[in-house]
């Protein structure tokens, strides 16, 4: 729930994906308090989703028949999502490709950030061409871009 820039979007998306809802969280906290916590974004996710008015939706299987490569980029020092989780996600996808980006904070794709220029260029190239970098490529702030397939350099 913590990665969306808008808390309302994070709650809506999280609750639609949250498979374990049953009212026990809201009942223990009290529906009124859970509702206030949901509006403020301060209640733990089980409470937020217990009072969410839309039922959860099934999450599609990884890949879902996808034939194009799926690029998963992760920061080595991500404070929200462990890079191992992103690496595992890429490995679980039929056509997953993992890009490791050296850095901290959260979010590998940050146009205009000099420390993310490599990741931004690699991700932009992928989005334009659908040609990913080599699986396991590493972007470092102090080194040039890794070789991109389909380019002269």
mmCIF file of C-alpha atoms in Angstrom:
data_model
loop_
_atom_site.group_PDB
_atom_site.id
_atom_site.type_symbol
_atom_site.label_atom_id
_atom_site.label_comp_id
_atom_site.label_asym_id
_atom_site.label_seq_id
_atom_site.Cartn_x
_atom_site.Cartn_y
_atom_site.Cartn_z
ATOM 1 C CA UNK A 1 0.000 0.000 0.000
ATOM 2 C CA UNK A 2 2.919 2.371 0.511
ATOM 3 C CA UNK A 3 4.234 2.777 -3.030
ATOM 4 C CA UNK A 4 1.382 4.682 -4.703
ATOM 5 C CA UNK A 5 1.842 8.455 -4.805
ATOM 6 C CA UNK A 6 -1.807 9.046 -3.859
ATOM 7 C CA UNK A 7 -2.985 7.367 -0.625
ATOM 8 C CA UNK A 8 -6.508 6.906 -2.016
ATOM 9 C CA UNK A 9 -5.127 5.050 -5.031
ATOM 10 C CA UNK A 10 -2.961 2.892 -2.766
ATOM 11 C CA UNK A 11 -5.923 1.938 -0.564
ATOM 12 C CA UNK A 12 -8.223 1.240 -3.514
ATOM 13 C CA UNK A 13 -5.655 -0.912 -5.325
ATOM 14 C CA UNK A 14 -4.519 -2.669 -2.164
ATOM 15 C CA UNK A 15 -8.043 -3.542 -1.053
ATOM 16 C CA UNK A 16 -9.019 -4.837 -4.486
ATOM 17 C CA UNK A 17 -5.970 -7.128 -4.346
ATOM 18 C CA UNK A 18 -6.312 -8.030 -0.644
ATOM 19 C CA UNK A 19 -7.548 -11.653 -0.591
ATOM 20 C CA UNK A 20 -8.185 -11.980 3.153
ATOM 21 C CA UNK A 21 -11.130 -9.874 4.173
ATOM 22 C CA UNK A 22 -13.705 -11.037 6.618
ATOM 23 C CA UNK A 23 -14.697 -8.217 8.921
ATOM 24 C CA UNK A 24 -12.726 -9.437 11.926
ATOM 25 C CA UNK A 25 -10.321 -6.508 11.809
ATOM 26 C CA UNK A 26 -13.053 -3.891 11.664
ATOM 27 C CA UNK A 27 -15.086 -5.708 14.307
ATOM 28 C CA UNK A 28 -12.142 -5.749 16.703
ATOM 29 C CA UNK A 29 -11.390 -2.079 16.140
ATOM 30 C CA UNK A 30 -14.957 -0.916 15.793
ATOM 31 C CA UNK A 31 -16.462 -0.020 12.458
ATOM 32 C CA UNK A 32 -16.499 3.709 13.226
ATOM 33 C CA UNK A 33 -12.795 3.779 14.129
ATOM 34 C CA UNK A 34 -11.890 1.602 11.163
ATOM 35 C CA UNK A 35 -13.798 3.941 8.846
ATOM 36 C CA UNK A 36 -11.996 6.987 10.257
ATOM 37 C CA UNK A 37 -8.658 5.163 10.018
ATOM 38 C CA UNK A 38 -9.424 4.233 6.418
ATOM 39 C CA UNK A 39 -10.156 7.848 5.522
ATOM 40 C CA UNK A 40 -7.001 9.059 7.245
ATOM 41 C CA UNK A 41 -4.882 6.220 5.879
ATOM 42 C CA UNK A 42 -3.632 5.421 9.370
ATOM 43 C CA UNK A 43 -5.250 2.041 10.021
ATOM 44 C CA UNK A 44 -3.383 -1.176 9.147
ATOM 45 C CA UNK A 45 -4.432 -2.716 5.830
ATOM 46 C CA UNK A 46 -6.767 -5.388 7.283
ATOM 47 C CA UNK A 47 -8.835 -2.639 8.877
ATOM 48 C CA UNK A 48 -8.818 -0.497 5.758
ATOM 49 C CA UNK A 49 -9.958 -3.362 3.577
ATOM 50 C CA UNK A 50 -12.544 -4.732 5.996
ATOM 51 C CA UNK A 51 -14.577 -1.560 5.498
ATOM 52 C CA UNK A 52 -13.768 -1.115 1.793
ATOM 53 C CA UNK A 53 -17.079 -1.227 -0.143
ATOM 54 C CA UNK A 54 -15.848 -3.152 -3.216
ATOM 55 C CA UNK A 55 -15.076 -6.887 -2.991
ATOM 56 C CA UNK A 56 -11.527 -8.090 -3.792
ATOM 57 C CA UNK A 57 -10.780 -9.061 -7.369
ATOM 58 C CA UNK A 58 -8.766 -12.145 -8.326
ATOM 59 C CA UNK A 59 -5.173 -11.370 -9.228
ATOM 60 C CA UNK A 60 -4.229 -12.864 -12.615
ATOM 61 C CA UNK A 61 -1.529 -15.522 -12.761
ATOM 62 C CA UNK A 62 1.976 -14.191 -13.481
ATOM 63 C CA UNK A 63 2.561 -13.746 -17.180
ATOM 64 C CA UNK A 64 -1.043 -14.327 -18.186
ATOM 65 C CA UNK A 65 -0.035 -15.498 -21.659
ATOM 66 C CA UNK A 66 2.312 -12.547 -22.051
ATOM 67 C CA UNK A 67 4.839 -13.080 -24.834
ATOM 68 C CA UNK A 68 6.752 -9.812 -24.662
ATOM 69 C CA UNK A 69 9.549 -9.502 -22.128
ATOM 70 C CA UNK A 70 8.528 -7.961 -18.813
ATOM 71 C CA UNK A 71 11.162 -5.704 -17.280
ATOM 72 C CA UNK A 72 11.377 -5.631 -13.486
ATOM 73 C CA UNK A 73 13.723 -2.950 -12.128
ATOM 74 C CA UNK A 74 14.760 -2.739 -8.474
ATOM 75 C CA UNK A 75 17.033 -0.609 -6.358
ATOM 76 C CA UNK A 76 19.713 -2.404 -4.390
ATOM 77 C CA UNK A 77 18.825 -0.326 -1.322
ATOM 78 C CA UNK A 78 15.048 -0.044 -1.750
ATOM 79 C CA UNK A 79 13.500 0.843 1.600
ATOM 80 C CA UNK A 80 10.045 -0.563 0.757
ATOM 81 C CA UNK A 81 10.497 -3.566 -1.556
ATOM 82 C CA UNK A 82 13.433 -5.901 -1.012
ATOM 83 C CA UNK A 83 15.441 -6.320 -4.234
ATOM 84 C CA UNK A 84 15.228 -10.092 -3.734
ATOM 85 C CA UNK A 85 11.433 -9.855 -4.043
ATOM 86 C CA UNK A 86 11.767 -8.051 -7.360
ATOM 87 C CA UNK A 87 14.345 -10.585 -8.563
ATOM 88 C CA UNK A 88 11.969 -13.410 -7.565
ATOM 89 C CA UNK A 89 9.121 -11.694 -9.413
ATOM 90 C CA UNK A 90 11.187 -11.445 -12.598
ATOM 91 C CA UNK A 91 12.138 -15.127 -12.255
ATOM 92 C CA UNK A 92 8.487 -16.128 -11.767
ATOM 93 C CA UNK A 93 7.350 -14.372 -14.932
ATOM 94 C CA UNK A 94 7.638 -16.459 -18.116
ATOM 95 C CA UNK A 95 9.509 -13.652 -19.893
ATOM 96 C CA UNK A 96 10.774 -11.719 -16.880
ATOM 97 C CA UNK A 97 13.983 -9.699 -17.132
ATOM 98 C CA UNK A 98 15.625 -8.262 -14.023
ATOM 99 C CA UNK A 99 17.438 -4.905 -13.939
ATOM 100 C CA UNK A 100 19.377 -4.104 -10.775
ATOM 101 C CA UNK A 101 19.831 -0.397 -10.070
ATOM 102 C CA UNK A 102 22.386 0.656 -7.481
ATOM 103 C CA UNK A 103 20.883 3.209 -5.138
ATOM 104 C CA UNK A 104 18.636 3.757 -2.165
ATOM 105 C CA UNK A 105 15.150 5.092 -1.411
ATOM 106 C CA UNK A 106 12.289 3.694 -3.536
ATOM 107 C CA UNK A 107 11.694 3.736 -7.268
ATOM 108 C CA UNK A 108 14.247 2.931 -9.955
ATOM 109 C CA UNK A 109 12.605 5.096 -12.617
ATOM 110 C CA UNK A 110 13.173 8.769 -11.825
ATOM 111 C CA UNK A 111 13.588 10.953 -14.910
ATOM 112 C CA UNK A 112 15.774 13.957 -14.152
ATOM 113 C CA UNK A 113 17.607 12.299 -11.240
ATOM 114 C CA UNK A 114 21.288 12.050 -12.171
ATOM 115 C CA UNK A 115 21.725 8.979 -9.959
ATOM 116 C CA UNK A 116 18.972 7.211 -11.927
ATOM 117 C CA UNK A 117 20.006 8.300 -15.432
ATOM 118 C CA UNK A 118 21.128 4.791 -16.372
ATOM 119 C CA UNK A 119 17.891 3.185 -15.169
ATOM 120 C CA UNK A 120 15.787 5.880 -16.815
ATOM 121 C CA UNK A 121 17.570 5.381 -20.149
ATOM 122 C CA UNK A 122 17.301 1.578 -19.993
ATOM 123 C CA UNK A 123 13.624 1.664 -19.010
ATOM 124 C CA UNK A 124 12.805 4.315 -21.636
ATOM 125 C CA UNK A 125 14.549 2.189 -24.282
ATOM 126 C CA UNK A 126 12.561 -0.857 -23.219
ATOM 127 C CA UNK A 127 9.240 1.043 -23.283
ATOM 128 C CA UNK A 128 9.966 2.422 -26.751
ATOM 129 C CA UNK A 129 11.433 -0.696 -28.363
ATOM 130 C CA UNK A 130 10.188 -3.593 -26.160
ATOM 131 C CA UNK A 131 13.804 -4.747 -26.187
ATOM 132 C CA UNK A 132 14.958 -5.304 -22.605
ATOM 133 C CA UNK A 133 18.500 -5.213 -21.300
ATOM 134 C CA UNK A 134 20.265 -8.494 -20.628
ATOM 135 C CA UNK A 135 18.696 -10.309 -17.670
ATOM 136 C CA UNK A 136 20.608 -9.337 -14.537
ATOM 137 C CA UNK A 137 22.050 -6.119 -16.018
ATOM 138 C CA UNK A 138 23.236 -3.598 -13.422
ATOM 139 C CA UNK A 139 22.928 0.183 -13.569
ATOM 140 C CA UNK A 140 25.477 2.076 -11.497
ATOM 141 C CA UNK A 141 25.436 5.865 -11.097
ATOM 142 C CA UNK A 142 29.169 6.092 -11.848
ATOM 143 C CA UNK A 143 29.318 3.850 -14.929
ATOM 144 C CA UNK A 144 27.989 4.114 -18.477
ATOM 145 C CA UNK A 145 24.883 2.346 -19.641
ATOM 146 C CA UNK A 146 24.959 -1.424 -20.018
ATOM 147 C CA UNK A 147 24.868 -2.482 -23.663
ATOM 148 C CA UNK A 148 21.325 -2.361 -24.989
ATOM 149 C CA UNK A 149 20.267 -5.020 -27.499
ATOM 150 C CA UNK A 150 19.378 -3.520 -30.842
ATOM 151 C CA UNK A 151 21.723 -0.538 -30.491
ATOM 152 C CA UNK A 152 25.132 0.128 -31.944
ATOM 153 C CA UNK A 153 26.741 0.692 -28.571
#
